[in-house]
mmCIF file of C-alpha atoms and ligand atoms in Angstrom:
data_model
loop_
_atom_site.group_PDB
_atom_site.id
_atom_site.type_symbol
_atom_site.label_atom_id
_atom_site.label_comp_id
_atom_site.label_asym_id
_atom_site.label_seq_id
_atom_site.Cartn_x
_atom_site.Cartn_y
_atom_site.Cartn_z
ATOM 1 C CA MET A 201 15.755 0.546 10.045
ATOM 2 C CA SER A 202 13.995 3.741 9.699
ATOM 3 C CA LYS A 203 10.691 3.938 11.821
ATOM 4 C CA LYS A 204 7.943 2.108 11.258
ATOM 5 C CA ILE A 205 4.554 4.679 10.594
ATOM 6 C CA LEU A 206 1.844 2.572 9.469
ATOM 7 C CA GLU A 207 0.986 -1.011 10.777
ATOM 8 C CA VAL A 208 -2.334 -2.273 8.684
ATOM 9 C CA LYS A 209 -3.170 -5.525 10.733
ATOM 10 C CA ASN A 210 -5.793 -8.116 9.217
ATOM 11 C CA LEU A 211 -7.329 -5.647 7.216
ATOM 12 C CA GLU A 212 -11.021 -6.955 5.720
ATOM 13 C CA THR A 213 -12.763 -4.660 3.832
ATOM 14 C CA SER A 214 -16.011 -5.785 2.254
ATOM 15 C CA PHE A 215 -18.894 -4.016 0.007
ATOM 16 C CA TYR A 216 -22.650 -5.451 0.371
ATOM 17 C CA THR A 217 -24.408 -5.812 -3.191
ATOM 18 C CA HIS A 218 -27.957 -7.206 -3.724
ATOM 19 C CA LEU A 219 -25.862 -10.457 -4.936
ATOM 20 C CA GLY A 220 -24.025 -10.963 -1.435
ATOM 21 C CA GLU A 221 -21.147 -9.942 0.304
ATOM 22 C CA VAL A 222 -17.732 -8.697 -2.068
ATOM 23 C CA GLN A 223 -14.440 -9.776 0.150
ATOM 24 C CA ALA A 224 -12.454 -6.883 -1.763
ATOM 25 C CA VAL A 225 -9.452 -6.983 1.053
ATOM 26 C CA ARG A 226 -9.231 -10.460 3.124
ATOM 27 C CA ASN A 227 -6.989 -9.976 5.942
ATOM 28 C CA ILE A 228 -3.895 -8.369 4.318
ATOM 29 C CA SER A 229 -1.133 -7.254 6.924
ATOM 30 C CA PHE A 230 1.837 -5.068 5.919
ATOM 31 C CA ASP A 231 4.121 -2.408 7.257
ATOM 32 C CA LEU A 232 5.654 0.908 6.215
ATOM 33 C CA HIS A 233 8.378 2.588 6.998
ATOM 34 C CA GLN A 234 9.390 6.535 7.091
ATOM 35 C CA GLY A 235 11.245 6.924 3.343
ATOM 36 C CA GLU A 236 10.284 3.699 2.153
ATOM 37 C CA ILE A 237 7.852 3.562 -1.435
ATOM 38 C CA LEU A 238 5.892 0.411 -1.023
ATOM 39 C CA GLY A 239 4.948 -0.510 -4.456
ATOM 40 C CA ILE A 240 1.260 -2.170 -4.064
ATOM 41 C CA VAL A 241 0.978 -4.272 -7.866
ATOM 42 C CA GLY A 242 -1.365 -6.743 -8.924
ATOM 43 C CA GLU A 243 -4.411 -7.528 -11.345
ATOM 44 C CA SER A 244 -7.749 -5.408 -11.466
ATOM 45 C CA GLY A 245 -10.100 -6.289 -8.446
ATOM 46 C CA SER A 246 -6.734 -7.675 -6.277
ATOM 47 C CA GLY A 247 -7.944 -5.430 -4.129
ATOM 48 C CA LYS A 248 -5.139 -2.594 -4.026
ATOM 49 C CA SER A 249 -7.221 0.551 -4.053
ATOM 50 C CA VAL A 250 -9.825 -0.359 -1.749
ATOM 51 C CA THR A 251 -6.596 -1.227 0.384
ATOM 52 C CA SER A 252 -5.786 2.361 -0.154
ATOM 53 C CA LEU A 253 -9.142 4.005 -0.073
ATOM 54 C CA SER A 254 -9.146 1.930 3.566
ATOM 55 C CA VAL A 255 -6.019 3.485 4.750
ATOM 56 C CA MET A 256 -7.564 7.249 3.871
ATOM 57 C CA ASN A 257 -11.257 5.717 5.639
ATOM 58 C CA LEU A 258 -12.541 6.795 2.708
ATOM 59 C CA ILE A 259 -14.817 3.515 2.760
ATOM 60 C CA GLU A 260 -18.576 4.502 2.602
ATOM 61 C CA ASP A 261 -21.619 2.423 2.332
ATOM 62 C CA PRO A 262 -22.188 -0.278 1.071
ATOM 63 C CA GLY A 263 -19.055 -0.939 2.113
ATOM 64 C CA GLU A 264 -17.091 -1.173 5.764
ATOM 65 C CA ILE A 265 -14.263 -1.431 7.075
ATOM 66 C CA LYS A 266 -14.961 -5.636 8.774
ATOM 67 C CA GLY A 267 -11.929 -6.058 10.587
ATOM 68 C CA GLY A 268 -8.331 -5.471 11.391
ATOM 69 C CA SER A 269 -6.620 -2.222 12.264
ATOM 70 C CA ILE A 270 -4.707 0.450 10.218
ATOM 71 C CA ARG A 271 -2.289 2.419 12.921
ATOM 72 C CA PHE A 272 -0.659 5.568 11.458
ATOM 73 C CA SER A 273 2.531 7.612 13.490
ATOM 74 C CA PRO A 274 1.157 11.252 12.216
ATOM 75 C CA ASN A 275 4.002 12.593 14.147
ATOM 76 C CA VAL A 276 7.908 12.844 14.937
ATOM 77 C CA ASP A 277 7.209 10.852 17.923
ATOM 78 C CA ASP A 278 6.121 7.567 18.157
ATOM 79 C CA ASN A 279 2.122 7.882 18.909
ATOM 80 C CA PHE A 280 0.285 5.520 16.763
ATOM 81 C CA ILE A 281 -3.650 6.340 16.135
ATOM 82 C CA ASP A 282 -6.032 3.600 14.461
ATOM 83 C CA ILE A 283 -7.491 5.386 11.695
ATOM 84 C CA THR A 284 -10.290 3.094 11.652
ATOM 85 C CA LYS A 285 -11.449 3.819 15.203
ATOM 86 C CA MET A 286 -11.365 7.429 14.263
ATOM 87 C CA THR A 287 -14.470 9.748 14.116
ATOM 88 C CA ARG A 288 -15.459 11.489 10.056
ATOM 89 C CA GLU A 289 -14.129 14.839 12.147
ATOM 90 C CA GLN A 290 -10.958 13.311 13.530
ATOM 91 C CA ILE A 291 -10.072 11.681 10.551
ATOM 92 C CA SER A 292 -10.651 14.834 8.679
ATOM 93 C CA GLN A 293 -7.513 16.770 10.158
ATOM 94 C CA ILE A 294 -5.120 14.051 8.955
ATOM 95 C CA ARG A 295 -6.500 13.404 5.321
ATOM 96 C CA GLY A 296 -4.949 16.310 3.579
ATOM 97 C CA ASN A 297 -2.430 17.196 6.269
ATOM 98 C CA ASP A 298 -0.806 13.904 6.964
ATOM 99 C CA ILE A 299 -1.943 11.746 5.108
ATOM 100 C CA SER A 300 -2.810 13.008 1.111
ATOM 101 C CA MET A 301 -3.719 11.299 -1.907
ATOM 102 C CA ILE A 302 -3.137 10.794 -5.696
ATOM 103 C CA PHE A 303 -5.845 9.886 -8.464
ATOM 104 C CA GLN A 304 -5.296 7.960 -11.465
ATOM 105 C CA ASP A 305 -6.864 10.533 -13.794
ATOM 106 C CA PRO A 306 -6.153 14.250 -12.773
ATOM 107 C CA MET A 307 -8.886 15.196 -15.405
ATOM 108 C CA THR A 308 -11.667 14.193 -13.109
ATOM 109 C CA ALA A 309 -10.109 14.794 -9.991
ATOM 110 C CA MET A 310 -9.938 18.404 -10.717
ATOM 111 C CA ASN A 311 -13.154 20.729 -11.001
ATOM 112 C CA PRO A 312 -12.627 21.808 -14.618
ATOM 113 C CA VAL A 313 -14.785 24.853 -13.887
ATOM 114 C CA PHE A 314 -12.639 26.040 -11.606
ATOM 115 C CA LYS A 315 -8.679 27.831 -11.956
ATOM 116 C CA ILE A 316 -5.637 25.584 -10.734
ATOM 117 C CA GLN A 317 -5.155 28.563 -8.129
ATOM 118 C CA ASN A 318 -8.954 28.326 -7.043
ATOM 119 C CA GLN A 319 -8.547 24.788 -6.203
ATOM 120 C CA MET A 320 -5.183 24.962 -4.809
ATOM 121 C CA VAL A 321 -5.651 27.707 -2.652
ATOM 122 C CA GLU A 322 -8.593 26.262 -0.849
ATOM 123 C CA VAL A 323 -6.810 23.086 -0.358
ATOM 124 C CA ILE A 324 -4.159 25.138 1.585
ATOM 125 C CA GLN A 325 -6.342 27.455 3.394
ATOM 126 C CA ARG A 326 -8.465 23.488 5.036
ATOM 127 C CA HIS A 327 -5.061 22.933 6.396
ATOM 128 C CA THR A 328 -3.017 25.579 7.237
ATOM 129 C CA ASP A 329 -3.967 29.099 8.907
ATOM 130 C CA LEU A 330 -2.131 30.763 5.876
ATOM 131 C CA ASN A 331 -3.762 34.324 4.715
ATOM 132 C CA LYS A 332 -5.136 33.735 0.609
ATOM 133 C CA GLU A 333 -2.028 35.867 0.026
ATOM 134 C CA ASP A 334 0.252 33.832 1.155
ATOM 135 C CA ALA A 335 -1.718 30.819 -0.101
ATOM 136 C CA ILE A 336 -1.095 32.207 -3.760
ATOM 137 C CA ARG A 337 2.416 32.373 -3.184
ATOM 138 C CA ARG A 338 2.784 29.138 -1.083
ATOM 139 C CA ALA A 339 0.629 27.658 -4.359
ATOM 140 C CA LYS A 340 2.954 29.488 -6.699
ATOM 141 C CA ASP A 341 6.249 27.853 -5.029
ATOM 142 C CA LEU A 342 4.461 24.384 -5.078
ATOM 143 C CA LEU A 343 3.707 24.271 -9.085
ATOM 144 C CA GLY A 344 7.484 25.331 -9.221
ATOM 145 C CA GLN A 345 8.567 22.615 -7.403
ATOM 146 C CA VAL A 346 7.225 20.083 -9.270
ATOM 147 C CA GLY A 347 8.536 21.647 -12.997
ATOM 148 C CA ILE A 348 5.065 23.912 -13.687
ATOM 149 C CA PRO A 349 7.106 26.481 -16.261
ATOM 150 C CA ASP A 350 5.596 29.239 -15.451
ATOM 151 C CA PRO A 351 3.900 28.627 -12.150
ATOM 152 C CA GLU A 352 3.568 32.897 -12.145
ATOM 153 C CA GLY A 353 1.418 32.936 -15.442
ATOM 154 C CA GLN A 354 0.088 29.251 -15.807
ATOM 155 C CA ILE A 355 -1.514 28.940 -11.990
ATOM 156 C CA THR A 356 -4.461 31.144 -13.005
ATOM 157 C CA ASP A 357 -5.236 29.032 -16.153
ATOM 158 C CA TYR A 358 -8.033 26.200 -15.827
ATOM 159 C CA PRO A 359 -7.514 22.289 -15.687
ATOM 160 C CA PHE A 360 -8.369 21.468 -19.304
ATOM 161 C CA GLN A 361 -5.248 24.289 -20.452
ATOM 162 C CA PHE A 362 -2.895 21.818 -18.660
ATOM 163 C CA SER A 363 -2.134 18.969 -20.387
ATOM 164 C CA GLY A 364 -2.471 15.483 -19.075
ATOM 165 C CA GLY A 365 1.481 15.831 -17.603
ATOM 166 C CA MET A 366 0.688 19.399 -16.390
ATOM 167 C CA ARG A 367 -2.791 18.756 -14.502
ATOM 168 C CA GLN A 368 -0.992 15.669 -12.339
ATOM 169 C CA ARG A 369 2.144 17.501 -11.365
ATOM 170 C CA ALA A 370 -0.565 20.362 -9.910
ATOM 171 C CA MET A 371 -2.222 17.352 -8.451
ATOM 172 C CA ILE A 372 0.744 16.555 -6.837
ATOM 173 C CA ALA A 373 1.749 19.827 -6.062
ATOM 174 C CA THR A 374 -1.556 19.619 -4.040
ATOM 175 C CA ALA A 375 -0.995 16.945 -2.215
ATOM 176 C CA ILE A 376 1.971 17.397 -0.832
ATOM 177 C CA SER A 377 1.051 21.577 -0.361
ATOM 178 C CA CYS A 378 1.048 20.293 4.031
ATOM 179 C CA ASN A 379 4.192 17.763 3.575
ATOM 180 C CA PRO A 380 2.297 15.192 4.116
ATOM 181 C CA ARG A 381 3.915 11.872 6.072
ATOM 182 C CA LEU A 382 2.743 9.911 3.834
ATOM 183 C CA LEU A 383 1.569 10.067 0.349
ATOM 184 C CA ILE A 384 -0.808 7.596 -1.554
ATOM 185 C CA ALA A 385 -0.598 7.529 -5.092
ATOM 186 C CA ASP A 386 -3.522 5.364 -7.316
ATOM 187 C CA GLU A 387 -2.608 4.811 -10.411
ATOM 188 C CA PRO A 388 -0.864 8.114 -10.626
ATOM 189 C CA THR A 389 0.796 7.105 -14.321
ATOM 190 C CA THR A 390 -1.911 5.545 -16.482
ATOM 191 C CA ALA A 391 -3.356 7.819 -18.003
ATOM 192 C CA LEU A 392 -0.004 8.945 -18.855
ATOM 193 C CA ASP A 393 2.807 8.327 -22.385
ATOM 194 C CA VAL A 394 5.943 6.640 -21.208
ATOM 195 C CA THR A 395 8.116 9.871 -21.145
ATOM 196 C CA ILE A 396 5.695 11.591 -19.280
ATOM 197 C CA GLN A 397 5.350 8.572 -17.347
ATOM 198 C CA ALA A 398 8.961 8.562 -16.404
ATOM 199 C CA GLN A 399 9.456 11.808 -15.599
ATOM 200 C CA ILE A 400 6.064 11.496 -12.799
ATOM 201 C CA LEU A 401 7.953 8.772 -10.887
ATOM 202 C CA GLU A 402 10.969 10.929 -11.085
ATOM 203 C CA LEU A 403 9.327 13.595 -9.308
ATOM 204 C CA LEU A 404 7.969 11.512 -6.791
ATOM 205 C CA LYS A 405 11.290 10.508 -6.111
ATOM 206 C CA LYS A 406 12.814 13.650 -6.083
ATOM 207 C CA LEU A 407 9.626 14.612 -3.447
ATOM 208 C CA GLN A 408 9.786 11.642 -1.199
ATOM 209 C CA ASN A 409 14.244 12.643 -0.372
ATOM 210 C CA LYS A 410 13.155 16.588 0.166
ATOM 211 C CA ILE A 411 10.193 15.632 2.139
ATOM 212 C CA ASP A 412 11.077 13.033 3.570
ATOM 213 C CA MET A 413 7.464 11.260 3.025
ATOM 214 C CA SER A 414 6.946 7.789 2.694
ATOM 215 C CA ILE A 415 5.057 6.353 -0.610
ATOM 216 C CA ILE A 416 2.127 4.113 -1.392
ATOM 217 C CA LEU A 417 2.243 3.122 -4.887
ATOM 218 C CA ILE A 418 -0.701 1.098 -6.355
ATOM 219 C CA THR A 419 -0.517 0.278 -10.362
ATOM 220 C CA HIS A 420 -0.789 -2.890 -11.617
ATOM 221 C CA ASP A 421 2.361 -2.379 -13.864
ATOM 222 C CA LEU A 422 5.236 -3.985 -12.312
ATOM 223 C CA GLY A 423 7.567 -1.545 -14.527
ATOM 224 C CA VAL A 424 6.272 1.126 -12.599
ATOM 225 C CA ILE A 425 7.002 -0.649 -9.238
ATOM 226 C CA ALA A 426 10.386 -1.171 -11.124
ATOM 227 C CA GLU A 427 11.456 2.288 -11.400
ATOM 228 C CA ALA A 428 10.178 3.968 -8.423
ATOM 229 C CA ALA A 429 9.557 1.473 -5.663
ATOM 230 C CA THR A 430 12.155 0.181 -2.390
ATOM 231 C CA HIS A 431 9.131 -2.589 -1.565
ATOM 232 C CA VAL A 432 6.737 -4.484 -2.994
ATOM 233 C CA VAL A 433 3.439 -5.829 -1.859
ATOM 234 C CA VAL A 434 1.903 -8.545 -4.468
ATOM 235 C CA MET A 435 -1.678 -8.463 -3.963
ATOM 236 C CA TYR A 436 -4.220 -11.023 -5.418
ATOM 237 C CA GLY A 437 -8.032 -12.008 -5.155
ATOM 238 C CA GLY A 438 -8.444 -9.425 -2.161
ATOM 239 C CA GLN A 439 -4.780 -11.254 -0.250
ATOM 240 C CA ILE A 440 -1.203 -10.609 -0.434
ATOM 241 C CA MET A 441 0.730 -13.174 -2.025
ATOM 242 C CA GLU A 442 4.332 -12.384 -2.072
ATOM 243 C CA LYS A 443 5.832 -9.450 -0.303
ATOM 244 C CA GLY A 444 9.813 -8.261 -0.171
ATOM 245 C CA THR A 445 12.140 -5.597 -1.258
ATOM 246 C CA VAL A 446 12.211 -4.644 -5.265
ATOM 247 C CA ARG A 447 15.468 -7.015 -5.225
ATOM 248 C CA ASP A 448 13.345 -9.635 -3.800
ATOM 249 C CA ILE A 449 10.101 -9.685 -5.706
ATOM 250 C CA PHE A 450 12.376 -8.800 -8.748
ATOM 251 C CA ASN A 451 15.601 -11.089 -7.989
ATOM 252 C CA ASN A 452 13.703 -14.098 -6.123
ATOM 253 C CA PRO A 453 9.659 -13.786 -7.001
ATOM 254 C CA MET A 454 8.705 -17.092 -4.495
ATOM 255 C CA HIS A 455 5.212 -17.220 -5.543
ATOM 256 C CA PRO A 456 3.792 -18.715 -8.395
ATOM 257 C CA TYR A 457 1.599 -15.753 -9.365
ATOM 258 C CA THR A 458 4.553 -13.379 -8.718
ATOM 259 C CA ARG A 459 6.479 -15.398 -11.463
ATOM 260 C CA GLY A 460 3.742 -15.459 -13.876
ATOM 261 C CA LEU A 461 3.240 -11.536 -13.441
ATOM 262 C CA HIS A 462 7.464 -11.034 -14.462
ATOM 263 C CA LYS A 463 6.089 -13.796 -17.631
ATOM 264 C CA SER A 464 3.895 -12.008 -18.829
ATOM 265 C CA ILE A 465 5.545 -8.248 -18.427
ATOM 266 C CA PRO A 466 8.283 -7.935 -21.980
ATOM 267 C CA THR A 467 11.800 -7.051 -21.455
ATOM 268 C CA ALA A 468 14.071 -3.974 -22.818
ATOM 269 C CA THR A 469 16.408 -6.956 -23.716
ATOM 270 C CA LYS A 470 17.553 -7.421 -27.340
ATOM 271 C CA GLU A 471 16.256 -11.382 -26.516
ATOM 272 C CA LYS A 472 13.286 -11.999 -28.212
ATOM 273 C CA LYS A 473 11.457 -14.077 -25.783
ATOM 274 C CA ARG A 474 7.566 -14.765 -26.168
ATOM 275 C CA LEU A 475 5.240 -13.404 -23.480
ATOM 276 C CA ILE A 476 3.188 -16.186 -21.333
ATOM 277 C CA PRO A 477 0.162 -14.783 -20.099
ATOM 278 C CA ILE A 478 -1.426 -16.024 -16.794
ATOM 279 C CA GLU A 479 -3.847 -18.545 -17.868
ATOM 280 C CA GLY A 480 -8.142 -18.069 -16.611
ATOM 281 C CA SER A 481 -9.456 -14.590 -14.851
ATOM 282 C CA PRO A 482 -9.049 -13.100 -11.372
ATOM 283 C CA PRO A 483 -11.553 -14.534 -8.673
ATOM 284 C CA ASP A 484 -15.112 -13.746 -8.305
ATOM 285 C CA LEU A 485 -14.661 -12.096 -4.264
ATOM 286 C CA LEU A 486 -18.396 -12.603 -3.970
ATOM 287 C CA ASP A 487 -17.814 -16.117 -4.090
ATOM 288 C CA PRO A 488 -13.800 -16.556 -4.181
ATOM 289 C CA PRO A 489 -12.652 -19.894 -4.247
ATOM 290 C CA THR A 490 -11.610 -21.907 -0.906
ATOM 291 C CA GLY A 491 -8.095 -22.849 -0.194
ATOM 292 C CA CYS A 492 -5.467 -20.538 -1.712
ATOM 293 C CA PRO A 493 -7.091 -17.848 -4.233
ATOM 294 C CA PHE A 494 -4.526 -18.907 -7.009
ATOM 295 C CA ASN A 495 -5.566 -22.395 -7.676
ATOM 296 C CA PRO A 496 -8.204 -22.512 -10.644
ATOM 297 C CA ARG A 497 -5.374 -20.454 -11.836
ATOM 298 C CA CYS A 498 -2.024 -22.137 -10.523
ATOM 299 C CA PRO A 499 0.370 -24.526 -12.816
ATOM 300 C CA HIS A 500 1.185 -25.952 -9.841
ATOM 301 C CA ALA A 501 -1.617 -26.384 -8.254
ATOM 302 C CA MET A 502 -2.100 -29.025 -5.291
ATOM 303 C CA THR A 503 -5.093 -31.028 -3.531
ATOM 304 C CA ILE A 504 -4.240 -28.975 0.006
ATOM 305 C CA CYS A 505 -4.066 -25.533 -2.503
ATOM 306 C CA THR A 506 -7.680 -26.409 -2.723
ATOM 307 C CA GLU A 507 -9.158 -27.201 0.765
ATOM 308 C CA GLU A 508 -6.643 -24.759 2.824
ATOM 309 C CA SER A 509 -5.281 -21.453 2.645
ATOM 310 C CA PRO A 510 -1.961 -21.150 3.209
ATOM 311 C CA LYS A 511 0.097 -19.303 6.231
ATOM 312 C CA MET A 512 2.264 -16.646 4.982
ATOM 313 C CA TYR A 513 5.985 -18.418 4.688
ATOM 314 C CA THR A 514 9.026 -16.380 5.545
ATOM 315 C CA VAL A 515 11.145 -16.626 2.920
ATOM 316 C CA SER A 516 14.089 -14.262 4.481
ATOM 317 C CA ASP A 517 14.367 -11.341 6.555
ATOM 318 C CA THR A 518 12.668 -9.010 4.113
ATOM 319 C CA GLN A 519 9.945 -11.507 2.211
ATOM 320 C CA SER A 520 7.292 -13.730 2.351
ATOM 321 C CA SER A 521 4.673 -15.917 0.094
ATOM 322 C CA LYS A 522 1.499 -17.579 0.924
ATOM 323 C CA CYS A 523 2.481 -20.786 -1.132
ATOM 324 C CA TRP A 524 2.208 -24.397 0.186
ATOM 325 C CA LEU A 525 5.306 -24.815 -1.740
ATOM 326 C CA MET A 526 6.954 -23.412 0.768
ATOM 327 C CA ASP A 527 6.176 -25.958 3.412
ATOM 328 C CA GLU A 528 9.158 -28.038 4.785
ATOM 329 C CA LYS A 529 6.408 -31.132 3.392
ATOM 330 C CA ALA A 530 5.491 -29.952 -0.199
ATOM 331 C CA PRO A 531 6.981 -31.908 -3.054
ATOM 332 C CA LYS A 532 10.057 -30.900 -5.105
ATOM 333 C CA VAL A 533 8.256 -29.174 -8.240
ATOM 334 C CA LYS A 534 10.532 -28.632 -11.770
ATOM 335 C CA GLY A 535 12.538 -25.316 -11.780
ATOM 336 C CA TYR A 536 10.879 -24.096 -8.547
ATOM 337 C CA LYS A 537 14.027 -24.401 -5.907
ATOM 338 C CA LYS A 538 12.283 -23.594 -2.174
ATOM 339 C CA PRO A 539 14.834 -22.102 -0.856
ATOM 340 C CA LYS A 540 16.959 -22.848 2.218
ATOM 341 C CA GLY A 541 15.435 -21.740 6.060
ATOM 342 C CA ALA A 542 11.844 -21.133 4.272
ATOM 343 C CA LYS A 543 9.332 -21.143 7.705
HETATM 344 FE FE1 SF4 B 96 -0.432 -22.469 -6.105
HETATM 345 FE FE2 SF4 B 96 -0.936 -24.153 -4.171
HETATM 346 FE FE3 SF4 B 96 1.042 -22.228 -4.216
HETATM 347 FE FE4 SF4 B 96 -1.388 -21.146 -4.049
HETATM 348 S S1 SF4 B 96 -0.519 -22.700 -2.817
HETATM 349 S S2 SF4 B 96 0.428 -20.487 -5.465
HETATM 350 S S3 SF4 B 96 -2.192 -22.741 -5.473
HETATM 351 S S4 SF4 B 96 1.034 -23.981 -5.018
#
C-alpha cells in the first residue's frame, strides 16, 4: 500500500449561531494515501464541504474545530503535522504549497477585474522564488498543461472572456502551480455541463498521475465518484455512514443510506427502472436525532437505532459501515445480506 499522507481522527467541527450549536461534522475519521482520489459524497448539509474546509484549516469564527486531529505529511518522509494545532503563519506555508483547493464556481473564485495572468502570477510568486518573468512563463506552461488552446495569447484575458470549463481549467492550473501533495476539489464540476464535466474529471485524473498528488473530491453526485474516485466516504448528518473502495461502494453497498443513494440515481442502461427517492429530509444539525442520524428516513430502523449510535463495523479489509444491521445480533432483513465475518 502507498504511504499515508493524511489521517483525520475523531474530527468535530461546529458553528455557533443565535439558535445554538450547529454540529456540522461529528466525530469522523478517515485516511488518505499517496496517489488516491478520495470521493466524499453526500447530500447538501451532510458535512462534506465543512470537512474539506477543516482540512485546509479554513474554519473561522463563529465556527471552530472542536475536537480531533488532522495529521498531514507535507513531505516524502513520514513526518506528520497536526493542522488543527498550527498557527495562522504556519498554515499559510502549507496552503497553496502542499495543500491546494479548487472551488465549485470558478467565476466567483476568480477576481473578475484582474487578468488571468495577474492572478496566476500572484499565486506562483507568493509560493516560489520565481521572478515575474519566470512566473509568467510557468503560468503559460501550466495553462498549456490543463488544455487551454492558446496560453500565450489567452493568458492576458479576463475571467469573463473564458468559458466555464476554461475558467475551471485556469483554476486547476493555479492550484497545481506548486505541485501540491494534496488537492481538494469541492464540487469542481457542478456548475458545468456534462461534456465539460467529463473533460475536467479526466484532466484531474491525468494531473493526479503526472504529479503523483492525492485528491479529495467533494461531490453530491455518485456519477462523478464512479468516474474519478478510487476510494469513497459516504457522509450523512455530519457523520461517515460508510467507507470503502469505489468497487465496494458500487458493487456491495452495505449501508441503507448508500443503497438509497444508488436507487435514486438514473443508470445508462436500456432497462427502464423507476427511480426511488429517499423519503424525508436531512437532519437538523442544530438538534440531530439521537442514535443513528439516518433513523427517521431508514426503511430498516429498529428501536436501538433511535437510542444508540452504531459503531463503525468492519465489513472487509477495505470497507466499513456504521449501521446496526451489521451487528451479530441484528435480525434478518429481507433483501439485505449481512457479509460473513462483519465485526
Ligand atoms: Fe437504518 Fe438503523 Fe442502520 Fe441507521 S443503524 S441505517 S437506522 S438500520
